[in-house]
């Protein structure tokens, strides 16, 4: 991948993480289920996406392979898809 595409992907990860962070701060009820209780599976997936987006977005690369994957751009996308699936189910 070229440097421009890596920068664009990291910028997108960072934008997603900041949107989740600001959205959850401004309207925390978006993290609740239909009945108003906390949906722990959904919230865990959203927070994983936020964490992975922040770590990947600032350009940090963990040395340990498991952490490197858990905080990658692909992990951010996977967590977002998981959260969407849990919300729609």
Coordinates of N, CA, C and O in Angstrom, one line a residue, residues 7 14 16 19 21 27 30 32 35-36 42 44-46 57 59 61-62 67 69 71 82 85:
X7 N -2.4 6.4 5.1 CA -2.8 7.6 5.8 C -4.3 7.8 5.8 O -4.9 8.2 6.8
X14 N -9.5 6.8 12.7 CA -9.5 7.8 13.8 C -10.8 8.6 13.8 O -11.4 8.8 14.8
X16 N -13.8 7.4 12.8 CA -14.8 6.5 13.3 C -14.7 6.5 14.9 O -15.7 6.6 15.6
X19 N -16.0 9.7 16.3 CA -17.4 9.8 16.2 C -18.1 9.0 17.3 O -19.1 9.4 17.9
X21 N -16.8 8.2 20.2 CA -16.5 8.8 21.4 C -17.4 10.0 21.7 O -18.0 10.1 22.7
X27 N -24.9 11.6 23.4 CA -26.1 10.9 23.5 C -25.9 9.5 24.0 O -25.8 8.5 23.2
X30 N -27.8 6.0 23.1 CA -27.6 5.2 21.9 C -26.9 3.8 22.2 O -27.0 2.9 21.4
X32 N -27.8 2.0 24.8 CA -28.8 1.2 25.5 C -29.7 0.4 24.6 O -29.8 0.7 23.4
X35 N -35.2 -1.6 25.7 CA -35.9 -1.4 27.0 C -35.2 -0.4 27.9 O -35.6 -0.2 29.0
X36 N -34.1 0.2 27.5 CA -33.4 1.2 28.2 C -32.3 0.6 29.1 O -31.5 1.3 29.6
X42 N -23.4 -5.3 22.6 CA -23.3 -4.2 21.7 C -22.3 -3.2 22.1 O -21.5 -2.7 21.3
X44 N -19.8 -3.6 24.2 CA -18.4 -4.1 24.1 C -17.9 -4.0 22.7 O -16.7 -3.7 22.4
X45 N -18.7 -4.4 21.7 CA -18.3 -4.3 20.3 C -18.0 -2.8 19.9 O -17.0 -2.5 19.2
X46 N -18.8 -1.9 20.3 CA -18.7 -0.5 20.0 C -17.4 0.0 20.6 O -16.6 0.7 20.0
X57 N -5.6 4.7 14.4 CA -5.7 6.1 13.8 C -4.5 7.0 14.2 O -4.1 7.8 13.3
X59 N -1.5 5.8 14.6 CA -0.4 5.2 14.0 C 0.4 4.3 14.9 O 1.5 3.9 14.5
X61 N 1.6 0.9 16.5 CA 1.7 -0.5 16.1 C 2.2 -1.3 17.3 O 3.4 -1.3 17.6
X62 N 1.3 -2.1 18.0 CA 1.8 -2.9 19.1 C 2.8 -4.0 18.6 O 2.7 -4.4 17.4
X67 N -2.1 -8.3 20.0 CA -2.6 -6.9 20.2 C -2.5 -6.1 18.9 O -3.4 -5.3 18.7
X69 N -3.3 -7.3 16.0 CA -4.5 -7.6 15.2 C -5.7 -7.0 15.9 O -6.6 -6.4 15.3
X71 N -6.1 -4.3 17.6 CA -6.1 -2.9 17.5 C -5.8 -2.4 16.0 O -5.3 -1.3 15.9
X82 N -19.8 -6.3 13.8 CA -20.4 -7.1 14.9 C -21.4 -6.3 15.7 O -22.5 -6.8 16.0
X85 N -24.6 -6.0 13.6 CA -25.3 -7.2 13.7 C -26.0 -7.4 15.0 O -27.2 -7.9 15.0

